[in-house]
Each structure stands twice: as structure tokens, then as C-alpha cells.
Short mmCIF file of C-alpha atoms in Angstrom, two decimals:
data_model
loop_
_atom_site.label_atom_id
_atom_site.label_comp_id
_atom_site.label_asym_id
_atom_site.label_seq_id
_atom_site.Cartn_x
_atom_site.Cartn_y
_atom_site.Cartn_z
CA UNK A 18 -0.05 0.02 -0.03
CA UNK A 19 1.35 3.26 -0.81
CA UNK A 20 2.76 5.59 2.31
CA UNK A 21 1.80 8.91 1.69
CA UNK A 22 2.93 10.37 5.20
CA UNK A 23 5.65 9.24 7.22
CA UNK A 24 6.41 10.71 10.73
CA UNK A 25 9.37 13.10 10.53
CA UNK A 26 9.76 12.74 6.83
CA UNK A 27 11.60 15.95 5.32
CA UNK A 28 11.63 15.94 1.42
CA UNK A 29 14.74 17.68 1.71
CA UNK A 30 16.77 15.18 3.59
CA UNK A 31 16.66 16.67 6.82
CA UNK A 32 16.92 15.35 10.08
CA UNK A 33 14.33 14.34 12.57
CA UNK A 34 14.29 12.94 16.10
CA UNK A 35 11.15 10.48 17.10
CA UNK A 36 10.45 9.40 20.49
CA UNK A 37 9.99 5.66 21.20
CA UNK A 38 6.77 6.91 23.13
CA UNK A 39 5.37 8.15 19.90
CA UNK A 40 5.40 11.69 21.06
CA UNK A 41 7.23 14.46 19.19
CA UNK A 42 9.98 15.94 20.89
CA UNK A 43 8.76 19.54 21.50
CA UNK A 44 5.63 17.75 23.34
CA UNK A 45 8.28 15.97 25.44
CA UNK A 46 9.98 19.07 26.32
CA UNK A 47 6.61 20.78 27.27
CA UNK A 48 6.19 17.93 29.69
CA UNK A 49 9.65 18.62 31.32
CA UNK A 50 10.73 15.06 29.95
CA UNK A 51 13.33 16.00 27.33
CA UNK A 52 16.02 16.81 29.81
CA UNK A 53 16.02 12.87 30.68
CA UNK A 54 16.13 11.85 26.93
CA UNK A 55 18.54 8.95 25.90
CA UNK A 56 19.76 9.92 22.30
CA UNK A 57 22.71 9.18 20.17
CA UNK A 58 24.05 11.39 17.37
CA UNK A 59 25.12 10.35 13.78
CA UNK A 60 25.65 12.36 10.69
CA UNK A 61 25.49 11.31 7.08
CA UNK A 62 27.19 12.90 3.98
CA UNK A 63 25.97 13.93 1.68
CA UNK A 64 22.46 14.75 2.80
CA UNK A 65 21.00 14.77 -0.71
CA UNK A 66 22.19 11.77 -3.07
CA UNK A 67 22.36 12.68 -6.60
CA UNK A 68 23.58 9.65 -8.86
CA UNK A 69 24.33 10.36 -12.55
CA UNK A 70 22.02 8.84 -15.04
CA UNK A 71 23.40 5.32 -15.96
CA UNK A 72 24.94 4.64 -12.30
CA UNK A 73 24.51 1.51 -10.64
CA UNK A 74 25.17 2.79 -7.08
CA UNK A 75 24.91 5.78 -4.78
CA UNK A 76 27.58 6.09 -1.94
CA UNK A 77 27.10 7.94 1.50
CA UNK A 78 29.01 8.10 4.66
CA UNK A 79 27.50 7.59 8.15
CA UNK A 80 29.61 9.14 10.77
CA UNK A 81 29.16 8.64 14.82
CA UNK A 82 29.86 11.31 16.79
CA UNK A 83 29.47 9.58 20.14
CA UNK A 84 31.87 7.56 22.17
CA UNK A 85 29.71 4.40 22.49
CA UNK A 86 28.94 2.43 19.19
CA UNK A 87 25.67 3.02 17.52
CA UNK A 88 23.45 0.67 15.19
CA UNK A 89 21.54 1.62 12.35
CA UNK A 90 19.13 0.15 9.95
CA UNK A 91 18.20 1.66 6.29
CA UNK A 92 14.95 1.57 4.67
CA UNK A 93 14.49 2.08 1.08
CA UNK A 94 11.25 3.62 -0.67
CA UNK A 95 10.30 4.42 -4.18
CA UNK A 96 9.30 8.14 -4.24
CA UNK A 97 6.78 9.33 -6.72
CA UNK A 98 4.06 12.17 -7.14
CA UNK A 99 0.51 11.60 -7.64
CA UNK A 100 -2.44 14.40 -7.56
CA UNK A 101 0.03 16.87 -6.30
CA UNK A 102 1.00 14.84 -3.13
CA UNK A 103 4.34 12.76 -2.22
CA UNK A 104 3.96 9.16 -2.40
CA UNK A 105 6.58 6.75 -0.69
CA UNK A 106 6.32 2.90 -1.61
CA UNK A 107 8.35 0.20 0.07
CA UNK A 108 10.69 -1.13 -2.72
CA UNK A 109 12.51 -4.58 -3.15
CA UNK A 110 13.95 -3.51 -6.23
CA UNK A 111 16.86 -1.16 -4.25
CA UNK A 112 19.20 -2.85 -1.68
CA UNK A 113 21.47 -1.15 0.69
CA UNK A 114 24.87 -2.81 1.49
CA UNK A 115 25.00 -3.04 4.57
CA UNK A 116 21.34 -2.58 5.50
CA UNK A 117 22.33 -2.86 9.06
CA UNK A 118 25.39 -1.58 10.50
CA UNK A 119 26.90 -0.97 13.98
CA UNK A 120 29.35 1.89 14.04
CA UNK A 121 32.32 2.28 16.66
CA UNK A 122 32.44 5.29 18.75
CA UNK A 123 33.86 8.18 16.58
CA UNK A 124 34.07 5.66 13.63
CA UNK A 125 32.30 5.59 10.22
CA UNK A 126 30.65 3.43 7.86
CA UNK A 127 30.22 3.68 4.17
CA UNK A 128 26.97 2.52 2.62
CA UNK A 129 26.20 1.61 -1.09
CA UNK A 130 22.74 2.02 -2.42
CA UNK A 131 21.94 0.35 -5.66
CA UNK A 132 19.09 -1.62 -7.74
CA UNK A 133 19.17 -5.49 -7.55
CA UNK A 134 19.40 -5.13 -11.30
CA UNK A 135 20.34 -2.87 -13.94
CA UNK A 136 20.77 0.91 -13.35
CA UNK A 137 19.07 3.37 -11.07
CA UNK A 138 16.11 5.31 -12.15
CA UNK A 139 13.88 7.73 -10.75
CA UNK A 140 13.58 9.09 -7.24
CA UNK A 141 13.88 7.40 -3.88
CA UNK A 142 13.93 7.97 -0.24
CA UNK A 143 16.58 6.43 2.02
CA UNK A 144 15.74 6.44 5.57
CA UNK A 145 18.50 5.77 8.23
CA UNK A 146 17.31 4.95 11.63
CA UNK A 147 18.97 4.24 15.00
CA UNK A 148 18.59 0.95 16.52
CA UNK A 149 18.06 1.65 20.46
CA UNK A 150 20.04 -0.84 22.54
CA UNK A 151 18.15 -2.36 25.66
CA UNK A 152 16.79 0.31 28.19
CA UNK A 153 19.01 0.67 31.31
CA UNK A 154 17.50 3.53 32.84
CA UNK A 155 13.72 2.48 32.33
CA UNK A 156 12.69 6.18 33.64
CA UNK A 157 14.42 7.80 30.73
CA UNK A 158 12.54 9.01 27.63
CA UNK A 159 14.51 6.97 24.75
CA UNK A 160 14.84 9.01 21.47
CA UNK A 161 15.52 7.14 18.22
CA UNK A 162 17.22 9.37 15.71
CA UNK A 163 16.21 9.30 11.93
CA UNK A 164 17.68 10.84 8.93
CA UNK A 165 15.62 10.80 5.67
CA UNK A 166 17.68 11.44 2.57
CA UNK A 167 16.19 11.97 -1.08
CA UNK A 168 18.00 10.08 -3.79
CA UNK A 169 17.43 11.53 -7.35
CA UNK A 170 18.81 9.70 -10.37
CA UNK A 171 20.18 12.79 -12.42
CA UNK A 172 19.31 13.37 -16.21
CA UNK A 173 21.71 14.33 -18.86
CA UNK A 174 23.87 16.94 -18.51
CA UNK A 175 22.07 20.42 -19.31
CA UNK A 176 18.64 19.40 -18.64
CA UNK A 177 16.53 21.61 -16.26
CA UNK A 178 13.34 21.68 -14.51
CA UNK A 179 10.34 23.50 -15.91
CA UNK A 180 7.71 24.26 -13.48
CA UNK A 181 4.17 25.16 -14.68
CA UNK A 182 2.05 26.72 -11.91
CA UNK A 183 -1.60 26.90 -11.23
CA UNK A 184 -3.79 28.31 -8.47
CA UNK A 185 -7.30 27.94 -6.86
CA UNK A 186 -9.46 28.23 -3.88
CA UNK A 187 -10.67 25.15 -2.46
CA UNK A 188 -14.02 24.07 -0.74
CA UNK A 189 -12.84 25.41 2.66
CA UNK A 190 -11.62 28.85 0.69
CA UNK A 191 -7.77 28.17 1.25
CA UNK A 192 -5.56 29.22 -1.74
CA UNK A 193 -4.05 26.00 -3.03
CA UNK A 194 -0.87 26.33 -5.45
CA UNK A 195 0.32 23.57 -7.63
CA UNK A 196 3.58 23.03 -9.56
CA UNK A 197 3.60 20.49 -12.54
CA UNK A 198 7.29 19.60 -13.47
CA UNK A 199 7.45 19.43 -17.36
CA UNK A 200 11.18 19.37 -17.42
CA UNK A 201 13.72 16.39 -16.98
CA UNK A 202 15.41 17.68 -13.69
CA UNK A 203 13.99 17.73 -10.20
CA UNK A 204 13.31 21.24 -8.73
CA UNK A 205 13.29 22.16 -4.74
CA UNK A 206 11.01 25.00 -3.53
CA UNK A 207 11.86 26.55 -0.18
CA UNK A 208 9.59 29.61 -0.04
CA UNK A 209 6.51 30.97 -2.20
CA UNK A 210 5.41 34.88 -2.23
CA UNK A 211 3.05 36.43 -4.43
CA UNK A 212 2.77 39.96 -5.80
CA UNK A 213 -0.67 41.63 -7.04
CA UNK A 214 -1.16 44.80 -9.08
CA UNK A 215 -0.96 47.83 -6.64
CA UNK A 216 0.03 45.67 -3.62
CA UNK A 217 3.40 44.71 -2.01
CA UNK A 218 4.56 41.22 -1.91
CA UNK A 219 2.60 38.56 0.16
CA UNK A 220 4.74 35.68 1.96
CA UNK A 221 2.65 32.46 1.29
CA UNK A 222 4.82 29.81 2.40
CA UNK A 223 8.11 28.82 3.53
CA UNK A 224 7.12 25.05 3.43
CA UNK A 225 10.00 22.90 1.73
CA UNK A 226 8.86 20.73 -1.31
CA UNK A 227 10.61 18.99 -4.22
CA UNK A 228 8.98 18.58 -7.68
CA UNK A 229 9.96 15.45 -9.57
CA UNK A 230 10.29 15.46 -13.31
CA UNK A 231 6.54 14.67 -14.51
CA UNK A 232 5.42 15.07 -11.07
CA UNK A 233 3.22 17.72 -9.16
CA UNK A 234 3.47 19.19 -5.83
CA UNK A 235 0.55 21.10 -4.11
CA UNK A 236 0.92 23.81 -1.57
CA UNK A 237 -2.13 24.67 0.87
CA UNK A 238 -1.01 28.37 1.82
CA UNK A 239 -4.22 29.22 3.71
CA UNK A 240 -7.16 31.55 3.41
CA UNK A 241 -5.34 34.53 2.48
CA UNK A 242 -8.58 37.12 2.02
CA UNK A 243 -6.25 39.75 0.48
CA UNK A 244 -6.21 37.62 -2.68
CA UNK A 245 -9.44 37.79 -4.52
CA UNK A 246 -10.75 35.12 -6.55
CA UNK A 247 -10.01 35.33 -10.23
CA UNK A 248 -7.47 37.81 -9.51
CA UNK A 249 -4.13 37.73 -11.35
CA UNK A 250 -0.87 37.01 -9.11
CA UNK A 251 2.77 36.95 -9.87
CA UNK A 252 4.29 34.30 -8.07
CA UNK A 253 7.88 34.65 -6.71
CA UNK A 254 9.34 31.15 -6.31
CA UNK A 255 12.67 30.66 -4.34
CA UNK A 256 14.75 27.55 -5.09
CA UNK A 257 17.13 26.04 -2.68
CA UNK A 258 19.74 27.53 -4.79
CA UNK A 259 18.65 30.86 -3.81
CA UNK A 260 17.45 31.74 -7.19
CA UNK A 261 13.85 33.37 -7.38
CA UNK A 262 11.91 32.75 -10.55
CA UNK A 263 8.68 34.67 -11.57
CA UNK A 264 5.21 32.64 -12.46
CA UNK A 265 2.10 34.58 -13.34
CA UNK A 266 -1.09 32.66 -12.04
CA UNK A 267 -4.80 33.33 -11.89
CA UNK A 268 -6.60 31.99 -8.98
CA UNK A 269 -9.71 30.06 -10.39
CA UNK A 270 -12.64 28.53 -8.25
CA UNK A 271 -12.87 24.80 -7.85
#
């Protein structure tokens, strides 16, 4: 079954901590429990995997920042986009070597990710999760570290993303923006603003999102009553490279 939302996922390969209790870290802090947390720290390089077209493997390094050993496991998902949403599906066509590793204190582990046969293609999500050791202090809140890394198979040199934007108000009155990628390269979006005739720019969202080639991504940016239905907007779209592109959009009712 497709997985549309996974706790702690960040499309851009950010890091997220999840509590063994199933509670977010912020909630634990609010309860005064975060000070008793038992957590490990490890880093991954690179945090965004880009494999050239025709590649058979992608390589990453996991480094243990602690003096004690840490054990991790890798989970692999195929990443596609349907109806403007990210869809992550477990895949057995991709393998990690090793899939489970124990890294010595201040040590590192090289990991290779590749297909069982043939060449890499498309986009994937590589999740690296800490395997917690048996509890010693049962009164501590135990935190497992999880890193989420996108893996993109890059197109030929010179290929670019081509985002085509549309916008509308949904049944709840919220403004929804959608980017369709007609290009051959993925595009990351880190912020969207709008400019209307006679008005200053309006910041709509800073929610990170990646638009895959041939895919689409939607942003629900809230009600924004200052943006009238049917009004012409100029979207100012900021990419992760700092480049801002301008795209005209007319809000259409739906």
C-alpha cells in the first residue's frame, strides 16, 4: 500500500528525532521530560544523494559522533508524486549494503545503495534509523534518531526543471498552489511569495517541497483573504539554490 505520510519525513533530507513513546520532541519538552532523554548522534554525508544517469550505485557515509557504538538500519522507498502529493512505497528493487550496521565510537561506515539489477532510475527516499539498545534506565525517555535522505537519479547534463504553476481556492476557502514539472530535472522550492497589481508582496509559504520530473506538488497556503478570487498573481518562487523565478497565476474557483 502506498505510504503518503511518514512521521518525521522531510523531502529535503533533513533530520528528525522521533520518541519511542510516539510523542514529538517538542511535546516531551513541554512536559519537562526532554532533559531525561537518551539519544545518540550520527551524521550522514551527503544529505542529498544525486546519482548520474546510468549509475549503478549511490554512496554515502555515516559517521558516529558519540564515543559509544551506534547501530542503524536503512529503509528504502520508491518516491513518486500523484495528484500533487508525495507517495512513498517500500521497494525491494533497491538494496543497501550493508542494510544494518554497528558503527564504533567516533567511527564511520560507508554504505552503497543500488538496484538489484540494472541501473538506478527515478527518485527514492533513504531512511536511516537508529536501533536503540536495551533500556538501562527505564525512567528515561529514549529518543531514536532518524535521517531522511532523498536519492535522485540525475538526467543528462544540461537538463532543467520546468515548473508550470496553477492556483485555486478549494472548498474550505484556502488558496492552493500546484507546480507541475514538465522538465527532466527535479526542482526544490523553499519559499513562495505573491505580488498583485498595486500591492506589496505577500509571503505565502516557506514549506519545503521538491517537484519531481513529470510530477506535481501542491501547497495549501491558507485563506489569504487579500487575494481575491480570479485575481492575477505573480508568484515569486525561491529555489534551494537561492534563485527566485517569477510565474503568473490566476486564482480560479474549484
